[in-house]
């Protein structure tokens, strides 16, 4: 009994000692199943710059570690640095840059912002491609890995690889052999030819680098910018200078050019002085525009009061001859018979001996053309431009899988083009083409959109559903 009481007393004393130690503690343990986040005030991460808001002095970045967006405020004491560690301003930051950011995790104020360590940037990339199966983006001859976090920026908006077109000029940021962001520096627009039936079967040239066959109802994808665009079909050639804006259609009107009937020429008459009348085969003719004449000979007469008239024969032998006629002013002899008589001339003053004149002293070059004919010249032929197809695929390299089809089911009602060639109205189906293809969707009142797709040779039919087009302005 005594031993039991003794043990009980010891236990009580121990409990009192433990309680006393607990009361002297400065922190009270918290029993909770929720984790406790302990974050230092200074935090850091590497991210892709998504946007710059100069109005409220802040930047938004995509944190590469967590694939989440983080907005950091910029204050007067925030240090923004260039790659050489010199200070710069908020305005110098551009979307897509890889940045190392140190910030106050409590206030989200930026402390230091500078280019990512060991990061690189390539500008004006025109030779590029990608393999979505292997997640490889190729720049010239170099391969770079990318993943689902790859950020594509187009005019400040987030885009995706499918929206890129082979004619786009890009800027890329990465670290080592991995690429993290792509910015479209120069995008693409569309040329829609109109009134060009006589050119079908020929070739359209855009600037000095792009060309493709001319087909019915075509829509051509080209880089944004200003170009001389030429259509050529045999001897028929027509050109315009046009401006192509990003993601917009530009109409290329060819109505002033047409195929001439066989054995006919459009003769351009350049007659001076202004106001002269032109008669062709005896008929008064308007020559303010080219005159259509059959091949062969035609009588030409040009008349203007106060000038010597011209008459001659024009032989039309080519599609576009130019005839230049310059009338000479009439010379009036003002002799008065009453002032002159035979006595005014002394025959002795003249030697009738013709020996003073030697025919050898003169040749035909000393005299003008006494029977002047209009000069007829052909327009200089335009140089032929050798170029690659704007889709990046040579027409001779196109591979068809005629046993299978591509079906486009959405967006309904849109026109669909494959590499600029009209395929129909969605929903539509057409023979399967293997390789890299550019699909363009167009609908009246909506913004035209194109997608670059790699089609495998897998012996299967394909069905595409594209997102709805955005309403135009």
Short mmCIF file of C-alpha atoms in Angstrom, two decimals:
data_model
loop_
_atom_site.label_atom_id
_atom_site.label_comp_id
_atom_site.label_asym_id
_atom_site.label_seq_id
_atom_site.Cartn_x
_atom_site.Cartn_y
_atom_site.Cartn_z
CA UNK A 1 0.00 0.00 0.00
CA UNK A 2 2.73 2.41 0.97
CA UNK A 3 4.59 1.64 -2.29
CA UNK A 4 1.43 2.36 -4.33
CA UNK A 5 0.89 5.74 -2.56
CA UNK A 6 4.55 6.59 -3.08
CA UNK A 7 4.40 5.91 -6.81
CA UNK A 8 1.24 7.94 -7.15
CA UNK A 9 2.92 10.88 -5.45
CA UNK A 10 5.92 10.71 -7.78
CA UNK A 11 3.64 10.71 -10.82
CA UNK A 12 1.80 13.77 -9.55
CA UNK A 13 5.03 15.64 -8.96
CA UNK A 14 6.20 14.85 -12.48
CA UNK A 15 2.91 16.09 -13.93
CA UNK A 16 3.21 19.36 -12.04
CA UNK A 17 6.77 19.84 -13.31
CA UNK A 18 5.68 19.25 -16.93
CA UNK A 19 2.80 21.72 -16.53
CA UNK A 20 5.15 24.30 -15.09
CA UNK A 21 7.55 23.94 -18.04
CA UNK A 22 4.62 24.40 -20.45
CA UNK A 23 3.50 27.62 -18.78
CA UNK A 24 6.98 29.12 -19.16
CA UNK A 25 7.02 28.54 -22.98
CA UNK A 26 6.77 31.70 -25.21
CA UNK A 27 4.79 29.87 -28.00
CA UNK A 28 1.76 27.70 -27.66
CA UNK A 29 1.70 24.70 -30.03
CA UNK A 30 -1.15 24.76 -32.52
CA UNK A 31 -2.74 21.45 -33.34
CA UNK A 32 -4.05 21.64 -36.92
CA UNK A 33 -4.25 19.38 -39.94
CA UNK A 34 -3.63 22.40 -42.31
CA UNK A 35 0.00 23.04 -43.41
CA UNK A 36 1.55 26.28 -42.21
CA UNK A 37 3.14 28.38 -45.06
CA UNK A 38 6.27 30.14 -43.98
CA UNK A 39 7.45 32.59 -46.74
CA UNK A 40 10.37 34.96 -46.52
CA UNK A 41 9.66 38.54 -47.51
CA UNK A 42 12.17 38.39 -50.35
CA UNK A 43 11.15 35.83 -52.99
CA UNK A 44 12.44 35.21 -56.53
CA UNK A 45 11.60 33.35 -59.71
CA UNK A 46 12.36 33.26 -63.45
CA UNK A 47 9.46 34.09 -65.71
CA UNK A 48 8.34 35.12 -69.16
CA UNK A 49 7.12 38.71 -69.42
CA UNK A 50 3.45 38.56 -70.50
CA UNK A 51 2.48 42.23 -70.29
CA UNK A 52 3.74 45.65 -69.25
CA UNK A 53 1.27 48.06 -67.72
CA UNK A 54 2.90 51.49 -67.69
CA UNK A 55 -0.31 53.14 -66.45
CA UNK A 56 -0.11 51.51 -63.00
CA UNK A 57 3.60 50.65 -63.18
CA UNK A 58 3.36 46.89 -63.03
CA UNK A 59 4.39 43.84 -65.02
CA UNK A 60 2.82 40.40 -65.31
CA UNK A 61 4.98 37.33 -65.79
CA UNK A 62 4.45 33.62 -66.28
CA UNK A 63 6.31 31.85 -63.47
CA UNK A 64 8.19 29.01 -65.16
CA UNK A 65 8.22 26.89 -62.00
CA UNK A 66 4.46 26.80 -61.47
CA UNK A 67 3.09 27.95 -64.86
CA UNK A 68 1.07 30.64 -63.07
CA UNK A 69 0.89 34.37 -63.71
CA UNK A 70 2.39 36.76 -61.16
CA UNK A 71 1.91 40.54 -61.18
CA UNK A 72 4.69 42.62 -59.66
CA UNK A 73 4.44 46.36 -59.02
CA UNK A 74 7.27 48.68 -60.04
CA UNK A 75 8.22 51.45 -57.61
CA UNK A 76 10.79 54.20 -57.69
CA UNK A 77 13.37 52.08 -55.88
CA UNK A 78 12.86 48.99 -58.06
CA UNK A 79 16.07 48.20 -59.90
CA UNK A 80 15.49 47.34 -63.56
CA UNK A 81 18.71 46.23 -65.23
CA UNK A 82 20.01 45.46 -68.70
CA UNK A 83 22.14 42.44 -69.45
CA UNK A 84 25.27 44.46 -68.72
CA UNK A 85 23.93 45.30 -65.24
CA UNK A 86 23.29 48.95 -66.08
CA UNK A 87 20.01 50.49 -64.99
CA UNK A 88 17.18 50.94 -67.47
CA UNK A 89 13.48 51.82 -67.41
CA UNK A 90 10.16 50.01 -67.46
CA UNK A 91 9.63 51.09 -71.08
CA UNK A 92 12.66 49.04 -72.17
CA UNK A 93 11.00 45.76 -71.18
CA UNK A 94 9.27 43.92 -74.02
CA UNK A 95 6.77 41.09 -74.00
CA UNK A 96 8.30 37.62 -74.22
CA UNK A 97 11.54 38.45 -72.40
CA UNK A 98 12.94 35.98 -69.89
CA UNK A 99 13.47 37.81 -66.58
CA UNK A 100 14.88 37.02 -63.17
CA UNK A 101 12.65 38.76 -60.61
CA UNK A 102 13.29 39.39 -56.92
CA UNK A 103 10.25 40.81 -55.13
CA UNK A 104 8.68 41.39 -51.73
CA UNK A 105 6.26 38.50 -51.26
CA UNK A 106 4.12 40.48 -48.84
CA UNK A 107 3.65 43.65 -50.91
CA UNK A 108 4.39 42.13 -54.36
CA UNK A 109 6.75 45.03 -55.03
CA UNK A 110 9.62 44.36 -57.39
CA UNK A 111 13.08 44.70 -55.88
CA UNK A 112 15.30 43.79 -58.84
CA UNK A 113 14.38 42.81 -62.40
CA UNK A 114 16.97 41.74 -64.95
CA UNK A 115 17.39 39.43 -67.98
CA UNK A 116 17.41 35.76 -67.06
CA UNK A 117 20.81 34.32 -66.29
CA UNK A 118 22.25 32.55 -69.37
CA UNK A 119 19.13 33.42 -71.40
CA UNK A 120 19.35 34.17 -75.13
CA UNK A 121 17.24 36.02 -77.70
CA UNK A 122 17.12 35.55 -81.49
CA UNK A 123 15.54 38.25 -83.68
CA UNK A 124 14.16 38.26 -87.23
CA UNK A 125 13.79 34.49 -87.50
CA UNK A 126 12.48 33.50 -90.94
CA UNK A 127 13.87 29.98 -91.26
CA UNK A 128 11.93 28.03 -88.64
CA UNK A 129 9.72 24.98 -88.20
CA UNK A 130 8.46 22.75 -85.43
CA UNK A 131 7.63 19.11 -84.76
CA UNK A 132 4.68 18.85 -82.41
CA UNK A 133 5.18 15.10 -82.05
CA UNK A 134 8.72 15.45 -80.67
CA UNK A 135 8.24 18.91 -79.10
CA UNK A 136 11.12 20.32 -81.15
CA UNK A 137 11.28 23.87 -82.47
CA UNK A 138 13.89 24.30 -85.19
CA UNK A 139 15.65 27.62 -85.87
CA UNK A 140 17.85 27.41 -88.95
CA UNK A 141 19.80 24.17 -88.34
CA UNK A 142 19.46 24.17 -84.54
CA UNK A 143 16.88 22.15 -82.58
CA UNK A 144 15.38 23.42 -79.33
CA UNK A 145 13.05 21.63 -76.95
CA UNK A 146 9.78 23.18 -75.83
CA UNK A 147 6.91 22.06 -73.63
CA UNK A 148 3.32 22.94 -72.85
CA UNK A 149 4.51 26.12 -71.07
CA UNK A 150 5.80 27.63 -74.34
CA UNK A 151 4.34 31.13 -74.56
CA UNK A 152 3.37 32.49 -78.01
CA UNK A 153 2.66 36.24 -78.19
CA UNK A 154 1.07 37.98 -81.18
CA UNK A 155 0.39 41.73 -80.93
CA UNK A 156 0.29 41.53 -77.14
CA UNK A 157 -2.18 38.62 -77.06
CA UNK A 158 -1.42 35.01 -76.17
CA UNK A 159 -1.57 32.74 -79.20
CA UNK A 160 -0.51 29.17 -80.07
CA UNK A 161 1.74 27.32 -82.49
CA UNK A 162 -1.10 26.48 -84.89
CA UNK A 163 -1.71 30.19 -85.49
CA UNK A 164 1.85 30.72 -86.73
CA UNK A 165 2.37 30.78 -90.49
CA UNK A 166 5.59 29.88 -92.33
CA UNK A 167 5.79 33.45 -93.66
CA UNK A 168 5.81 34.97 -90.14
CA UNK A 169 8.99 36.59 -88.82
CA UNK A 170 9.64 35.61 -85.20
CA UNK A 171 11.64 36.49 -82.09
CA UNK A 172 12.51 33.71 -79.64
CA UNK A 173 13.77 33.56 -76.04
CA UNK A 174 15.31 30.58 -74.33
CA UNK A 175 17.94 29.16 -72.00
CA UNK A 176 20.43 26.60 -73.25
CA UNK A 177 18.70 24.23 -75.67
CA UNK A 178 15.19 25.02 -74.46
CA UNK A 179 12.89 27.67 -75.87
CA UNK A 180 10.40 29.39 -73.54
CA UNK A 181 8.69 32.13 -75.55
CA UNK A 182 8.06 33.21 -79.15
CA UNK A 183 6.96 36.67 -80.25
CA UNK A 184 5.52 37.32 -83.72
CA UNK A 185 7.54 40.33 -84.92
CA UNK A 186 5.99 40.42 -88.38
CA UNK A 187 2.76 38.53 -88.93
CA UNK A 188 0.72 37.70 -92.00
CA UNK A 189 -2.31 38.97 -93.86
CA UNK A 190 -4.27 37.87 -96.91
CA UNK A 191 -4.58 38.88 -100.56
CA UNK A 192 -7.95 38.14 -102.19
CA UNK A 193 -7.73 38.59 -105.99
CA UNK A 194 -10.82 39.76 -107.87
CA UNK A 195 -11.72 39.97 -111.60
CA UNK A 196 -8.78 37.77 -112.57
CA UNK A 197 -10.37 35.02 -114.70
CA UNK A 198 -7.90 35.55 -117.57
CA UNK A 199 -4.97 34.85 -115.22
CA UNK A 200 -6.21 31.46 -113.93
CA UNK A 201 -3.58 28.84 -114.69
CA UNK A 202 -0.78 31.39 -114.46
CA UNK A 203 1.34 32.49 -111.49
CA UNK A 204 0.97 35.20 -108.85
CA UNK A 205 4.17 36.85 -107.59
CA UNK A 206 4.29 38.74 -104.29
CA UNK A 207 7.41 40.86 -104.00
CA UNK A 208 10.57 38.92 -104.80
CA UNK A 209 10.15 35.91 -102.56
CA UNK A 210 6.66 34.43 -102.88
CA UNK A 211 4.81 32.84 -105.76
CA UNK A 212 2.14 30.24 -106.34
CA UNK A 213 -0.20 29.02 -109.10
CA UNK A 214 -3.33 31.04 -109.77
CA UNK A 215 -6.56 29.13 -109.10
CA UNK A 216 -10.23 30.00 -108.87
CA UNK A 217 -11.45 31.76 -105.70
CA UNK A 218 -7.97 31.83 -104.19
CA UNK A 219 -6.86 33.52 -100.96
CA UNK A 220 -3.12 34.09 -100.63
CA UNK A 221 -1.34 34.22 -97.26
CA UNK A 222 1.54 36.75 -97.30
CA UNK A 223 3.67 38.60 -94.75
CA UNK A 224 2.33 41.97 -93.63
CA UNK A 225 3.90 44.87 -95.50
CA UNK A 226 3.79 46.70 -98.84
CA UNK A 227 4.46 44.73 -102.02
CA UNK A 228 4.38 44.85 -105.78
CA UNK A 229 2.02 42.00 -106.63
CA UNK A 230 2.06 40.64 -110.19
CA UNK A 231 -0.14 38.15 -111.99
CA UNK A 232 1.26 36.55 -115.12
CA UNK A 233 -0.37 34.20 -117.61
CA UNK A 234 1.59 33.89 -120.82
CA UNK A 235 1.99 37.37 -122.33
CA UNK A 236 -0.74 38.78 -120.10
CA UNK A 237 0.80 40.59 -117.12
CA UNK A 238 -0.79 42.86 -114.52
CA UNK A 239 0.66 44.48 -111.38
CA UNK A 240 -0.38 46.60 -108.42
CA UNK A 241 1.38 47.89 -105.32
CA UNK A 242 -0.65 46.91 -102.25
CA UNK A 243 -0.38 47.10 -98.46
CA UNK A 244 -1.09 43.92 -96.51
CA UNK A 245 -2.05 44.38 -92.85
CA UNK A 246 -1.77 41.73 -90.15
CA UNK A 247 -4.76 39.37 -89.99
CA UNK A 248 -6.66 41.45 -92.59
CA UNK A 249 -7.74 40.77 -96.17
CA UNK A 250 -6.66 43.07 -99.00
CA UNK A 251 -8.54 42.93 -102.32
CA UNK A 252 -6.31 42.71 -105.40
CA UNK A 253 -8.44 44.05 -108.26
CA UNK A 254 -7.34 42.90 -111.74
CA UNK A 255 -10.33 44.24 -113.70
CA UNK A 256 -8.16 46.60 -115.77
CA UNK A 257 -6.19 43.66 -117.15
CA UNK A 258 -7.74 41.20 -119.58
CA UNK A 259 -6.68 38.61 -122.12
CA UNK A 260 -6.64 40.10 -125.62
CA UNK A 261 -8.47 38.32 -128.43
CA UNK A 262 -6.20 36.30 -130.69
CA UNK A 263 -4.23 38.37 -133.24
CA UNK A 264 -5.23 41.70 -131.74
CA UNK A 265 -3.12 44.36 -130.11
CA UNK A 266 -3.83 47.19 -127.70
CA UNK A 267 -2.04 50.13 -129.30
CA UNK A 268 -0.93 53.00 -127.08
CA UNK A 269 -0.82 56.30 -128.97
CA UNK A 270 1.40 59.09 -127.61
CA UNK A 271 0.52 62.16 -129.69
CA UNK A 272 1.84 65.71 -129.22
CA UNK A 273 0.82 68.43 -129.01
CA UNK A 274 -2.29 67.90 -126.88
CA UNK A 275 -5.56 68.44 -128.73
CA UNK A 276 -4.71 66.66 -131.97
CA UNK A 277 -7.31 64.40 -133.60
CA UNK A 278 -6.46 60.80 -134.48
CA UNK A 279 -8.09 59.00 -137.39
CA UNK A 280 -7.62 55.25 -137.72
CA UNK A 281 -8.77 53.83 -141.04
CA UNK A 282 -10.59 57.11 -141.63
CA UNK A 283 -12.50 57.02 -138.35
CA UNK A 284 -12.05 59.59 -135.57
CA UNK A 285 -10.65 57.58 -132.64
CA UNK A 286 -10.39 58.24 -128.90
CA UNK A 287 -6.78 57.47 -127.94
CA UNK A 288 -6.97 58.46 -124.24
CA UNK A 289 -6.81 54.71 -123.61
CA UNK A 290 -5.26 51.83 -125.60
CA UNK A 291 -6.89 51.25 -129.01
CA UNK A 292 -7.73 47.63 -129.89
CA UNK A 293 -6.66 46.86 -133.50
CA UNK A 294 -6.37 43.68 -135.53
CA UNK A 295 -2.90 42.54 -136.47
CA UNK A 296 -1.95 44.00 -139.86
CA UNK A 297 -1.82 47.38 -141.61
CA UNK A 298 -3.97 50.39 -140.69
CA UNK A 299 -4.04 53.93 -142.10
CA UNK A 300 -3.23 56.59 -139.52
CA UNK A 301 -3.86 60.34 -139.76
CA UNK A 302 -3.26 63.00 -137.11
CA UNK A 303 -4.57 66.55 -137.60
CA UNK A 304 -4.30 69.77 -135.58
CA UNK A 305 -4.79 73.34 -136.83
CA UNK A 306 -1.49 75.21 -137.03
CA UNK A 307 0.55 72.03 -137.37
CA UNK A 308 1.61 69.88 -140.29
CA UNK A 309 -0.72 66.90 -140.51
CA UNK A 310 0.66 63.40 -140.34
CA UNK A 311 -0.49 60.41 -142.36
CA UNK A 312 1.03 56.98 -142.64
CA UNK A 313 0.57 53.23 -142.32
CA UNK A 314 0.77 51.40 -138.98
CA UNK A 315 1.52 47.68 -139.08
CA UNK A 316 0.35 46.03 -135.82
CA UNK A 317 2.41 42.92 -135.08
CA UNK A 318 2.46 42.66 -131.26
CA UNK A 319 -0.02 42.74 -128.33
CA UNK A 320 1.04 46.11 -126.85
CA UNK A 321 2.77 48.43 -129.37
CA UNK A 322 3.35 52.09 -128.62
CA UNK A 323 3.06 54.71 -131.38
CA UNK A 324 4.72 58.12 -130.89
CA UNK A 325 3.66 61.00 -133.19
CA UNK A 326 4.96 64.56 -132.74
CA UNK A 327 3.43 67.10 -135.12
CA UNK A 328 5.61 69.97 -136.37
CA UNK A 329 4.38 73.58 -136.50
CA UNK A 330 3.50 74.97 -139.94
CA UNK A 331 6.11 77.35 -141.47
CA UNK A 332 4.45 80.42 -143.17
CA UNK A 333 6.40 82.22 -145.96
CA UNK A 334 5.64 85.97 -145.64
CA UNK A 335 6.73 87.12 -149.17
CA UNK A 336 5.10 90.24 -150.66
CA UNK A 337 5.02 90.21 -154.48
CA UNK A 338 4.80 93.99 -154.59
CA UNK A 339 8.09 94.40 -152.78
CA UNK A 340 10.01 92.02 -154.96
CA UNK A 341 10.66 91.97 -158.70
CA UNK A 342 13.11 90.34 -160.98
CA UNK A 343 15.56 93.25 -160.61
CA UNK A 344 16.07 92.35 -157.02
CA UNK A 345 17.92 89.25 -158.11
CA UNK A 346 21.17 89.45 -159.98
CA UNK A 347 21.72 86.30 -161.91
CA UNK A 348 25.44 87.04 -161.90
CA UNK A 349 25.45 86.35 -158.22
CA UNK A 350 24.81 82.73 -158.93
CA UNK A 351 27.04 80.32 -160.65
CA UNK A 352 25.09 77.87 -162.72
CA UNK A 353 27.94 75.47 -162.55
CA UNK A 354 26.80 72.57 -160.42
CA UNK A 355 30.37 71.46 -159.96
CA UNK A 356 30.42 73.31 -156.65
CA UNK A 357 28.15 70.65 -155.24
CA UNK A 358 29.43 67.13 -154.85
CA UNK A 359 26.96 64.37 -154.03
CA UNK A 360 29.63 62.73 -151.95
CA UNK A 361 29.38 65.61 -149.51
CA UNK A 362 26.01 64.38 -148.35
CA UNK A 363 24.50 61.10 -147.23
CA UNK A 364 21.10 60.02 -145.98
CA UNK A 365 21.99 60.86 -142.39
CA UNK A 366 22.08 64.57 -143.28
CA UNK A 367 18.34 64.57 -143.90
CA UNK A 368 15.41 63.77 -141.69
CA UNK A 369 12.88 61.09 -142.55
CA UNK A 370 10.93 62.78 -145.31
CA UNK A 371 8.15 60.25 -145.10
CA UNK A 372 7.90 60.04 -141.30
CA UNK A 373 6.30 56.93 -139.88
CA UNK A 374 5.14 56.49 -136.29
CA UNK A 375 7.67 54.75 -134.09
CA UNK A 376 6.30 51.47 -132.80
CA UNK A 377 7.91 49.79 -129.87
CA UNK A 378 6.96 46.90 -127.67
CA UNK A 379 6.67 47.39 -123.94
CA UNK A 380 9.78 46.04 -122.22
CA UNK A 381 9.15 42.56 -120.89
CA UNK A 382 9.03 42.30 -117.11
CA UNK A 383 11.66 40.16 -115.42
CA UNK A 384 10.64 36.75 -114.18
CA UNK A 385 10.95 36.26 -110.42
CA UNK A 386 12.18 32.94 -109.15
CA UNK A 387 10.77 32.27 -105.69
CA UNK A 388 9.48 29.68 -103.28
CA UNK A 389 5.88 28.93 -102.49
CA UNK A 390 4.57 31.05 -99.60
CA UNK A 391 3.36 27.93 -97.83
CA UNK A 392 6.93 26.68 -97.53
CA UNK A 393 6.05 23.62 -99.65
CA UNK A 394 7.02 23.34 -103.29
CA UNK A 395 4.03 22.48 -105.46
CA UNK A 396 6.01 19.62 -107.00
CA UNK A 397 6.50 18.15 -103.52
CA UNK A 398 2.83 17.93 -102.57
CA UNK A 399 1.88 14.38 -101.65
CA UNK A 400 -1.76 13.28 -101.80
CA UNK A 401 -3.41 10.39 -100.02
CA UNK A 402 -6.36 10.15 -102.40
CA UNK A 403 -7.77 7.16 -100.53
CA UNK A 404 -8.50 9.34 -97.51
CA UNK A 405 -10.04 12.73 -96.88
CA UNK A 406 -9.83 15.80 -94.69
CA UNK A 407 -13.18 16.94 -93.33
CA UNK A 408 -13.69 20.36 -91.79
CA UNK A 409 -16.89 20.42 -89.72
CA UNK A 410 -16.61 23.75 -87.87
CA UNK A 411 -17.06 26.73 -87.99
CA UNK A 412 -20.09 26.25 -90.23
CA UNK A 413 -20.50 28.68 -93.14
CA UNK A 414 -16.86 29.71 -93.37
CA UNK A 415 -14.89 29.48 -96.61
CA UNK A 416 -11.95 27.10 -96.31
CA UNK A 417 -8.66 27.36 -98.19
CA UNK A 418 -5.77 24.90 -98.19
CA UNK A 419 -2.46 26.59 -99.05
CA UNK A 420 -4.47 29.42 -100.61
CA UNK A 421 -6.63 27.15 -102.79
CA UNK A 422 -10.38 27.32 -102.26
CA UNK A 423 -11.86 24.02 -100.99
CA UNK A 424 -15.49 24.90 -100.23
CA UNK A 425 -17.84 26.05 -97.49
CA UNK A 426 -17.66 24.42 -94.05
CA UNK A 427 -18.69 21.65 -93.57
CA UNK A 428 -16.54 20.43 -96.44
CA UNK A 429 -14.35 17.44 -97.35
CA UNK A 430 -11.43 17.19 -99.80
CA UNK A 431 -8.52 14.81 -100.62
CA UNK A 432 -5.91 14.43 -97.91
CA UNK A 433 -2.57 16.17 -98.42
CA UNK A 434 0.47 14.99 -96.45
CA UNK A 435 2.94 17.31 -94.74
CA UNK A 436 2.82 20.90 -93.52
CA UNK A 437 -0.37 22.62 -94.69
CA UNK A 438 -1.77 26.11 -94.14
CA UNK A 439 -5.52 26.14 -93.51
CA UNK A 440 -7.30 29.48 -93.86
CA UNK A 441 -10.86 30.26 -92.78
CA UNK A 442 -12.73 33.31 -94.05
CA UNK A 443 -16.27 34.58 -93.56
CA UNK A 444 -17.90 37.88 -94.41
CA UNK A 445 -18.01 40.11 -91.32
CA UNK A 446 -15.42 38.03 -89.44
CA UNK A 447 -11.65 38.17 -89.02
CA UNK A 448 -9.85 35.78 -91.39
CA UNK A 449 -7.75 33.21 -89.56
CA UNK A 450 -5.10 30.73 -90.67
CA UNK A 451 -3.63 27.64 -88.98
CA UNK A 452 -0.47 25.70 -89.77
CA UNK A 453 -0.94 21.94 -89.40
CA UNK A 454 1.35 18.97 -89.98
CA UNK A 455 -0.64 16.10 -91.52
CA UNK A 456 0.89 12.64 -91.01
CA UNK A 457 0.86 9.89 -93.62
CA UNK A 458 -0.99 7.50 -91.33
CA UNK A 459 -3.57 6.07 -93.72
CA UNK A 460 -6.46 7.63 -91.79
CA UNK A 461 -9.23 10.12 -92.53
CA UNK A 462 -8.99 13.42 -90.66
CA UNK A 463 -11.72 15.60 -89.18
CA UNK A 464 -10.97 19.14 -88.05
CA UNK A 465 -13.04 21.37 -85.80
CA UNK A 466 -11.70 24.89 -85.66
CA UNK A 467 -12.79 27.59 -83.18
CA UNK A 468 -15.37 30.15 -84.24
CA UNK A 469 -14.03 33.19 -86.06
CA UNK A 470 -14.01 36.51 -84.22
CA UNK A 471 -16.33 39.28 -85.34
CA UNK A 472 -14.71 42.01 -87.45
CA UNK A 473 -14.66 45.65 -86.48
#
